[in-house]
Structure formats: structure tokens, C-alpha cells
Short mmCIF file of N, CA and C in Angstrom, two decimals:
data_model
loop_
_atom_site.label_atom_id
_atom_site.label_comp_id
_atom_site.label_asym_id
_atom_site.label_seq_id
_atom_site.Cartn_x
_atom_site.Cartn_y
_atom_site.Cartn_z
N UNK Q 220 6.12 -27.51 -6.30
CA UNK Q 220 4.77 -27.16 -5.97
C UNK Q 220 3.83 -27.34 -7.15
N UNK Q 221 3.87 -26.59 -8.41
CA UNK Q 221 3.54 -27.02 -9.82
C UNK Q 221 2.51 -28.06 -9.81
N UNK Q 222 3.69 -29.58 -9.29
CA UNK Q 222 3.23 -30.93 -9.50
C UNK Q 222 2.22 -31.70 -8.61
N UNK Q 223 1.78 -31.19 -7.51
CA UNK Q 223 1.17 -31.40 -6.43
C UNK Q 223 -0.37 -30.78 -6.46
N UNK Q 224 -1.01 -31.90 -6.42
CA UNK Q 224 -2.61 -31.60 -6.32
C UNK Q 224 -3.33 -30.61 -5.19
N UNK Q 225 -3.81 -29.25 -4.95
CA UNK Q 225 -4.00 -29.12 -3.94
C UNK Q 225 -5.85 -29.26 -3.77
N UNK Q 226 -6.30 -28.88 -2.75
CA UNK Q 226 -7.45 -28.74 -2.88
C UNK Q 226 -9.27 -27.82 -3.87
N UNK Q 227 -7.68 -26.62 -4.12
CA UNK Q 227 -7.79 -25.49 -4.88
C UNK Q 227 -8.58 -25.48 -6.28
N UNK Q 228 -7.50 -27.03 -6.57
CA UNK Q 228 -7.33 -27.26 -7.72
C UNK Q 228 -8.48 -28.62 -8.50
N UNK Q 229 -9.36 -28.89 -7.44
CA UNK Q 229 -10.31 -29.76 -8.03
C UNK Q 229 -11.30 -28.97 -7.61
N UNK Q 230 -11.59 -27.88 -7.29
CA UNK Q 230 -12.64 -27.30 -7.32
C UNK Q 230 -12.86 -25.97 -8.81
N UNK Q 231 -11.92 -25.85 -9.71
CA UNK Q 231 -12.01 -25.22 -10.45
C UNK Q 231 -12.82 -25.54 -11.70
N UNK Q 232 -13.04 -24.90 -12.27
CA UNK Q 232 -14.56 -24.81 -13.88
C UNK Q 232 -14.13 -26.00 -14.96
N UNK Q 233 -13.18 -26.30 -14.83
CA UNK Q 233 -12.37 -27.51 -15.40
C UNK Q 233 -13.10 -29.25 -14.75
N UNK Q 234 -12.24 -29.03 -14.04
CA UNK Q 234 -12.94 -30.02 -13.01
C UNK Q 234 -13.85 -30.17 -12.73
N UNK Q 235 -14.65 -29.19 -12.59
CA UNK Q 235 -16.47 -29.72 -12.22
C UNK Q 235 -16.73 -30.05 -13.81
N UNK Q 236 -16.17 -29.29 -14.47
CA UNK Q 236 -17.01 -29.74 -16.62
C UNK Q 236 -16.65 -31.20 -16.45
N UNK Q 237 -15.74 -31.60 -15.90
CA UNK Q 237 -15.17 -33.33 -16.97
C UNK Q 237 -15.64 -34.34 -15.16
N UNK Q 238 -16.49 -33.96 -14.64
CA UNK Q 238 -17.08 -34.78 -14.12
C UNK Q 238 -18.51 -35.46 -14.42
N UNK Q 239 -18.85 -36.66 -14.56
CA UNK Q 239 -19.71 -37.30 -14.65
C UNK Q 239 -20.92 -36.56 -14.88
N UNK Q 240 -21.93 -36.49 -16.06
CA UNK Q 240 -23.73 -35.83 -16.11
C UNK Q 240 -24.41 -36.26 -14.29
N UNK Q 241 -24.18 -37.79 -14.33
CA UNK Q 241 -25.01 -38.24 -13.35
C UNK Q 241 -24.57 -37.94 -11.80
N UNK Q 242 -22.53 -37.50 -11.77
CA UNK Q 242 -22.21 -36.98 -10.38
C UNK Q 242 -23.16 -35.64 -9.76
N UNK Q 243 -23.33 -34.79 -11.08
CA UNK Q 243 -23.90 -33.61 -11.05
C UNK Q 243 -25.31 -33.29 -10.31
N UNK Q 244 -26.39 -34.08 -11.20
CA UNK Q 244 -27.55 -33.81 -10.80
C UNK Q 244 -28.13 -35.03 -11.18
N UNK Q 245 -29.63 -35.20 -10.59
CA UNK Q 245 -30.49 -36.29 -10.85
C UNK Q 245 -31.26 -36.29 -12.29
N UNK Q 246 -31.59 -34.95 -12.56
CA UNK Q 246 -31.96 -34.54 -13.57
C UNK Q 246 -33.43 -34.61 -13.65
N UNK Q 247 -34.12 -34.11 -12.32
CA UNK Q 247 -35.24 -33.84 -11.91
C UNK Q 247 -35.62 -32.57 -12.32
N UNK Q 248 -34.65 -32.03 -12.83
CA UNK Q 248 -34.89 -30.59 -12.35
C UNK Q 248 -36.93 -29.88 -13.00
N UNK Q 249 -37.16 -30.78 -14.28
CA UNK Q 249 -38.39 -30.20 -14.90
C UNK Q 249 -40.09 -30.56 -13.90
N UNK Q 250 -39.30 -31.18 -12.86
CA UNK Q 250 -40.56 -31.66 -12.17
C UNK Q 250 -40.80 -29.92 -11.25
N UNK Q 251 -40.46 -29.00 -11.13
CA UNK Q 251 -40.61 -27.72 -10.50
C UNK Q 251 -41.27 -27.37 -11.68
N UNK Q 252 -41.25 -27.72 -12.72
CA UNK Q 252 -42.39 -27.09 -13.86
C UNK Q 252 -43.58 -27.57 -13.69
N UNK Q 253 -43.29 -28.94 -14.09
CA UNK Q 253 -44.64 -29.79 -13.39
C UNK Q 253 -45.34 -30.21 -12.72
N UNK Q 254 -44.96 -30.23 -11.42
CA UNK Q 254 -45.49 -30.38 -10.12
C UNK Q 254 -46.40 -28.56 -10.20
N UNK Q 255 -46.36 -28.04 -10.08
CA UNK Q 255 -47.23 -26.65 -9.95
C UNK Q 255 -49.10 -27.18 -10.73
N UNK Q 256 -48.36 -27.63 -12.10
CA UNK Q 256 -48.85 -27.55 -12.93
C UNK Q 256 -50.06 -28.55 -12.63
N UNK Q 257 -49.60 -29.62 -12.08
CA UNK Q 257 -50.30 -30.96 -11.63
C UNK Q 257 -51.59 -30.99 -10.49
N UNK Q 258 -51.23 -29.46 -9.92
CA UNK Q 258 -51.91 -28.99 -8.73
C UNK Q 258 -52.75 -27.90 -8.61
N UNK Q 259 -52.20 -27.24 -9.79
CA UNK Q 259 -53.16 -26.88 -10.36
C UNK Q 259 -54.25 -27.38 -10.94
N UNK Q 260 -54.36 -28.19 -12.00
CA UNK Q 260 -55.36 -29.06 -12.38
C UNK Q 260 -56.02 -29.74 -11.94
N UNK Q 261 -55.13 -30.17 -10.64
CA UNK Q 261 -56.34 -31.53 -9.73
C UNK Q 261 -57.41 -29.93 -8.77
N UNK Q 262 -56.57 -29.38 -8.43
CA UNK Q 262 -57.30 -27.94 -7.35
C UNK Q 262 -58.32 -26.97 -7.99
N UNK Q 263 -57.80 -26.25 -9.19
CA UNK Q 263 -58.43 -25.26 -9.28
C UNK Q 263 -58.67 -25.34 -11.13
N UNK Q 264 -58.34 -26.91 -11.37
CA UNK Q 264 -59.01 -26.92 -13.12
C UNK Q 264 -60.15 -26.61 -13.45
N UNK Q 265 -61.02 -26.42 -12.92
CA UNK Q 265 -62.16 -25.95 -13.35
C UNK Q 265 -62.52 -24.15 -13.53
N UNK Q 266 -61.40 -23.32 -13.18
CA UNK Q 266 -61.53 -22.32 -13.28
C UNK Q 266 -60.21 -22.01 -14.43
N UNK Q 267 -61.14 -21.39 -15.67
CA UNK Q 267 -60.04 -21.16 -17.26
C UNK Q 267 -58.82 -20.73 -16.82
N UNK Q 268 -58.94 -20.07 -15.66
CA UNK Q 268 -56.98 -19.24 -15.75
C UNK Q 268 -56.14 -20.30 -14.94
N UNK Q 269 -56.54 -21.19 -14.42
CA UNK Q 269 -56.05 -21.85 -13.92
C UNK Q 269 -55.42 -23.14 -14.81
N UNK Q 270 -56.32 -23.12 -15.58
CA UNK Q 270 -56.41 -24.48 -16.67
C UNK Q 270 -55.45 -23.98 -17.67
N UNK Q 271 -55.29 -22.77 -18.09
CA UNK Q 271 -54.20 -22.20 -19.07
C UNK Q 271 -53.14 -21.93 -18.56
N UNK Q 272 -52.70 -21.49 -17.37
CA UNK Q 272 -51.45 -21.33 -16.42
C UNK Q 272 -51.28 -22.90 -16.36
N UNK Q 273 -51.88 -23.81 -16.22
CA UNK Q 273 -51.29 -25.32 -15.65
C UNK Q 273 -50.79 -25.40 -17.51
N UNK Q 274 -51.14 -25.27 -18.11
CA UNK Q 274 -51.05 -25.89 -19.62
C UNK Q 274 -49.82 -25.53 -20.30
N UNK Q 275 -49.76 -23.93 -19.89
CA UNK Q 275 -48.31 -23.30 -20.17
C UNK Q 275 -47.20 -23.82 -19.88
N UNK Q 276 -47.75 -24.25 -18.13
CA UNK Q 276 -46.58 -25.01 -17.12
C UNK Q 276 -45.97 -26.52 -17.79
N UNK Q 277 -47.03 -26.76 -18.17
CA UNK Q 277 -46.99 -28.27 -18.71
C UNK Q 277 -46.40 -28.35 -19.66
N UNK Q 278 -46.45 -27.48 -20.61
CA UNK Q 278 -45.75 -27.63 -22.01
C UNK Q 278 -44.76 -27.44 -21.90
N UNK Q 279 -44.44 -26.21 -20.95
CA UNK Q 279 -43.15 -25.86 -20.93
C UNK Q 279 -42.20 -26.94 -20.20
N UNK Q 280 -43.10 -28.20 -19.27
CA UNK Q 280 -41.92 -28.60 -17.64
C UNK Q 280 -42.32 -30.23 -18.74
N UNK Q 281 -42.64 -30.75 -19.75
CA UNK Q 281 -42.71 -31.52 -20.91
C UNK Q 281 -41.36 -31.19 -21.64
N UNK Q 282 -41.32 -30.30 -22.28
CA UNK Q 282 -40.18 -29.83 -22.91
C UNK Q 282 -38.94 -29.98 -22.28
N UNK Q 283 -39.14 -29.66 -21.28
CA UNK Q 283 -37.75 -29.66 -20.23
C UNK Q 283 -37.52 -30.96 -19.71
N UNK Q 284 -38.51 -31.81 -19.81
CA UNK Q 284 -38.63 -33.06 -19.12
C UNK Q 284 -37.93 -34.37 -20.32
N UNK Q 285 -38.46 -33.57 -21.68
CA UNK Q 285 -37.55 -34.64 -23.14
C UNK Q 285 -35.87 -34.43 -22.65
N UNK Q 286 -35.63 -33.10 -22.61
CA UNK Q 286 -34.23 -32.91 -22.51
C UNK Q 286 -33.99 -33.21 -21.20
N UNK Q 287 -34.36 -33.54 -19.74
CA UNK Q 287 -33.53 -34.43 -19.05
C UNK Q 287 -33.83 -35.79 -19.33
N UNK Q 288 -34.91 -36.11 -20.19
CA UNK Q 288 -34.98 -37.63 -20.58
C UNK Q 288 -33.86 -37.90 -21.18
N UNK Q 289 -33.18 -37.38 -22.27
CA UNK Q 289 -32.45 -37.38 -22.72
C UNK Q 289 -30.64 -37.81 -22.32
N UNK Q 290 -30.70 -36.97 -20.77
CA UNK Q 290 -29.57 -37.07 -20.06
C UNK Q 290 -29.49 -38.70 -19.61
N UNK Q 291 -30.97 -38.91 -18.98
CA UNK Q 291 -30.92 -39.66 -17.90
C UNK Q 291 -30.54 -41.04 -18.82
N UNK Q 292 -31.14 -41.17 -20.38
CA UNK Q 292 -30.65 -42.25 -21.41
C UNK Q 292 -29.41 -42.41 -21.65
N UNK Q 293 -28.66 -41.27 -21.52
CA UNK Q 293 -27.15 -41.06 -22.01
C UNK Q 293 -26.24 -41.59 -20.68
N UNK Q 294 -26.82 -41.46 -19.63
CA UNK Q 294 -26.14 -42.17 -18.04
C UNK Q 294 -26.78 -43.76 -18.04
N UNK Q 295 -27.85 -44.06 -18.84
CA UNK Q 295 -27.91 -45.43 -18.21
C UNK Q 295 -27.09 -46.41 -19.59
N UNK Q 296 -27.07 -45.85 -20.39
CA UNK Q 296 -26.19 -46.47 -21.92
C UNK Q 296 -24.44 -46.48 -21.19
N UNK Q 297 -24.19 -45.18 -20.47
CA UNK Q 297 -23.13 -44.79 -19.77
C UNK Q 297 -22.30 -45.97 -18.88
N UNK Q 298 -23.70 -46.04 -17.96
CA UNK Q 298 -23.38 -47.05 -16.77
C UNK Q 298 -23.14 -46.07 -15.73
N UNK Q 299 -23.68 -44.65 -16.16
CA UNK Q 299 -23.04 -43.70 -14.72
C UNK Q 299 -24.44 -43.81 -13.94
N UNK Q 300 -24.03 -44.22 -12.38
CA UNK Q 300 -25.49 -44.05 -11.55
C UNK Q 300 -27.16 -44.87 -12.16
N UNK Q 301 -27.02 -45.69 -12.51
CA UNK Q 301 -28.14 -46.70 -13.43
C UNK Q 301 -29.22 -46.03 -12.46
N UNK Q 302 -29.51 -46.56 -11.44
CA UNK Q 302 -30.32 -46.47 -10.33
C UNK Q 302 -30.89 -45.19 -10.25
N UNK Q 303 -29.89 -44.08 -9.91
CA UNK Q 303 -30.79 -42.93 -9.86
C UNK Q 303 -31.40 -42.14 -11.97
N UNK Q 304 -30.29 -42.82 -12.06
CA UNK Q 304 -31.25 -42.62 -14.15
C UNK Q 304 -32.21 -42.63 -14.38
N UNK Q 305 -32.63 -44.25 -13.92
CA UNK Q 305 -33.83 -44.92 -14.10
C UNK Q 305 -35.12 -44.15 -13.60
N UNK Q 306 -34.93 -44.10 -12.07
CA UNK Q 306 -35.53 -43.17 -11.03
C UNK Q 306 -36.23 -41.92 -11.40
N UNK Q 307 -35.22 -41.12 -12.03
CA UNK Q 307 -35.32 -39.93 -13.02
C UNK Q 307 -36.22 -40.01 -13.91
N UNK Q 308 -35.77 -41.04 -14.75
CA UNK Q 308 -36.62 -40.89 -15.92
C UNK Q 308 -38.00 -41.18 -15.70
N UNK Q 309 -38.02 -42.39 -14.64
CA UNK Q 309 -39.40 -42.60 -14.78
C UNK Q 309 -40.48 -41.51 -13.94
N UNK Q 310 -40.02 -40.70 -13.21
CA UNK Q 310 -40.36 -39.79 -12.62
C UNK Q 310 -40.92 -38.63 -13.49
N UNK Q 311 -39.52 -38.74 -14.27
CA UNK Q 311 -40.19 -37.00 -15.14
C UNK Q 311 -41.22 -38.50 -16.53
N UNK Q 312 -41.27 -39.39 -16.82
CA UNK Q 312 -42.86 -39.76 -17.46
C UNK Q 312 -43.71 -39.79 -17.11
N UNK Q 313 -43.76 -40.40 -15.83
CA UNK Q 313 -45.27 -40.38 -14.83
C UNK Q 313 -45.44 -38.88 -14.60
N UNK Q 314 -45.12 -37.69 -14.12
CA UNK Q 314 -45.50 -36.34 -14.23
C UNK Q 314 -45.90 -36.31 -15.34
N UNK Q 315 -44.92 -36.12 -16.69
CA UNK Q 315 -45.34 -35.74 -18.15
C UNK Q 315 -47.33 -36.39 -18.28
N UNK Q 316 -46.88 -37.63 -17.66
CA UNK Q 316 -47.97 -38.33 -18.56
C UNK Q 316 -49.24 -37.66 -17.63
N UNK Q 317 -49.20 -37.27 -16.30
CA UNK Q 317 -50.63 -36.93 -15.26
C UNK Q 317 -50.65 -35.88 -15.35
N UNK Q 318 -49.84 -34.99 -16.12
CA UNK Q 318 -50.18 -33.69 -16.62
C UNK Q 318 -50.94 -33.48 -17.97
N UNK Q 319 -50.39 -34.62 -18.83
CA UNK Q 319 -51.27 -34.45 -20.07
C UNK Q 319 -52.79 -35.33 -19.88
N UNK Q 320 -52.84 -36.24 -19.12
CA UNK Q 320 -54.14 -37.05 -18.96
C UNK Q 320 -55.11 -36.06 -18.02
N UNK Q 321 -54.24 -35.18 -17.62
CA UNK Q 321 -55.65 -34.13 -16.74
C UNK Q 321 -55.95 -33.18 -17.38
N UNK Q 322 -54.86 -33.16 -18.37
CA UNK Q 322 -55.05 -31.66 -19.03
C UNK Q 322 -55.89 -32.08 -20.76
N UNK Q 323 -56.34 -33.10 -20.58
CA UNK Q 323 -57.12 -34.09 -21.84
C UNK Q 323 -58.50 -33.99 -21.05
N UNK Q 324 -58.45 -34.57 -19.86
CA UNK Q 324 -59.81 -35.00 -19.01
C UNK Q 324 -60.86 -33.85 -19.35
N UNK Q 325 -60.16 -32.54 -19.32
CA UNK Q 325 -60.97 -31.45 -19.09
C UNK Q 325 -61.87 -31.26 -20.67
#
């Protein structure tokens, strides 16, 4: 029994660690920072609390957005998932970048 794979046994904390960055996630995850943030600014930038809540958001879903940049470089050097990498990355720049060009405009 020992020697025999069961189902049990690829679902354990082991097995999910030594699977693939790119099996895991897309590595979208900083666009829930930024997207708020983005909608704020186009909606209600003209009112200060709004413009400092989007800015917070921004800096903070920026920050978060280098470090899945980061991933999504390390999967396409990889060869894991090219396609959705790419996807990723360019996703969390175009946010980064229409968060800082609105949050300049003002």
C-alpha cells in the first residue's frame, strides 16, 4: 500500500508547493486593488476623499502589481503558460499605467 499513489496523496501541502507559479494563479490578483481605484477617479475624482482613497488604492494595487510582474517574468523565461503570463502582465501595466495618468491629470 506504502507504494501506491492514492488520491489523498496529491492533494497534500507538498504537492500543491512543487506545482508550477503559473498552474496556480494568473497573477491578476493586484487588479482588485486597482480596478476600485480606477473608478474612483474616472467617477468621483473631483471630490478630495475620493482622490486620496483612489491614490492609497493605487499605490498600494502598483506595489502589488511589481510583485506579480515579477511572477508573470519568471513563467514566461520559464515557458510555464506564456499566453496567460503575457496576458497578466500586460493587464496589471495598462491598470498601473490609467491609474497613474488619472491620478497625474488631476
Amino acid at each position: 500500500m506504502s507504494g501506491q499513489n492514492t488520491p489523498q496523496d496529491q492533494n497534500t501541502p507538498q504537492a500543491t508547493a512543487s506545482a508550477p507559479e503559473g498552474a496556480r494563479s494568473a497573477g491578476t490578483w493586484p487588479v482588485v486593488l486597482l480596478l476600485p481605484s480606477m473608478l474612483l477617479l474616472r467617477f468621483l475624482g473631483e471630490h478630495s476623499w475620493a482622490y486620496w482613497t483612489a491614490a492609497v488604492l493605487g499605490v498600494l494595487g502598483i506595489a502589488a502589481a511589481a510583485v506579480a510582474l515579477t511572477g508573470c517574468l519568471r513563467n514566461l523565461v520559464r515557458g510555464h503558460r506564456r499566453g496567460h503570463a503575457a496576458g497578466a502582465g500586460l493587464l496589471l501595466i495598462g491598470a498601473s499605467f490609467v491609474v497613474v495618468a488619472r491620478l497625474v491629470e488631476r
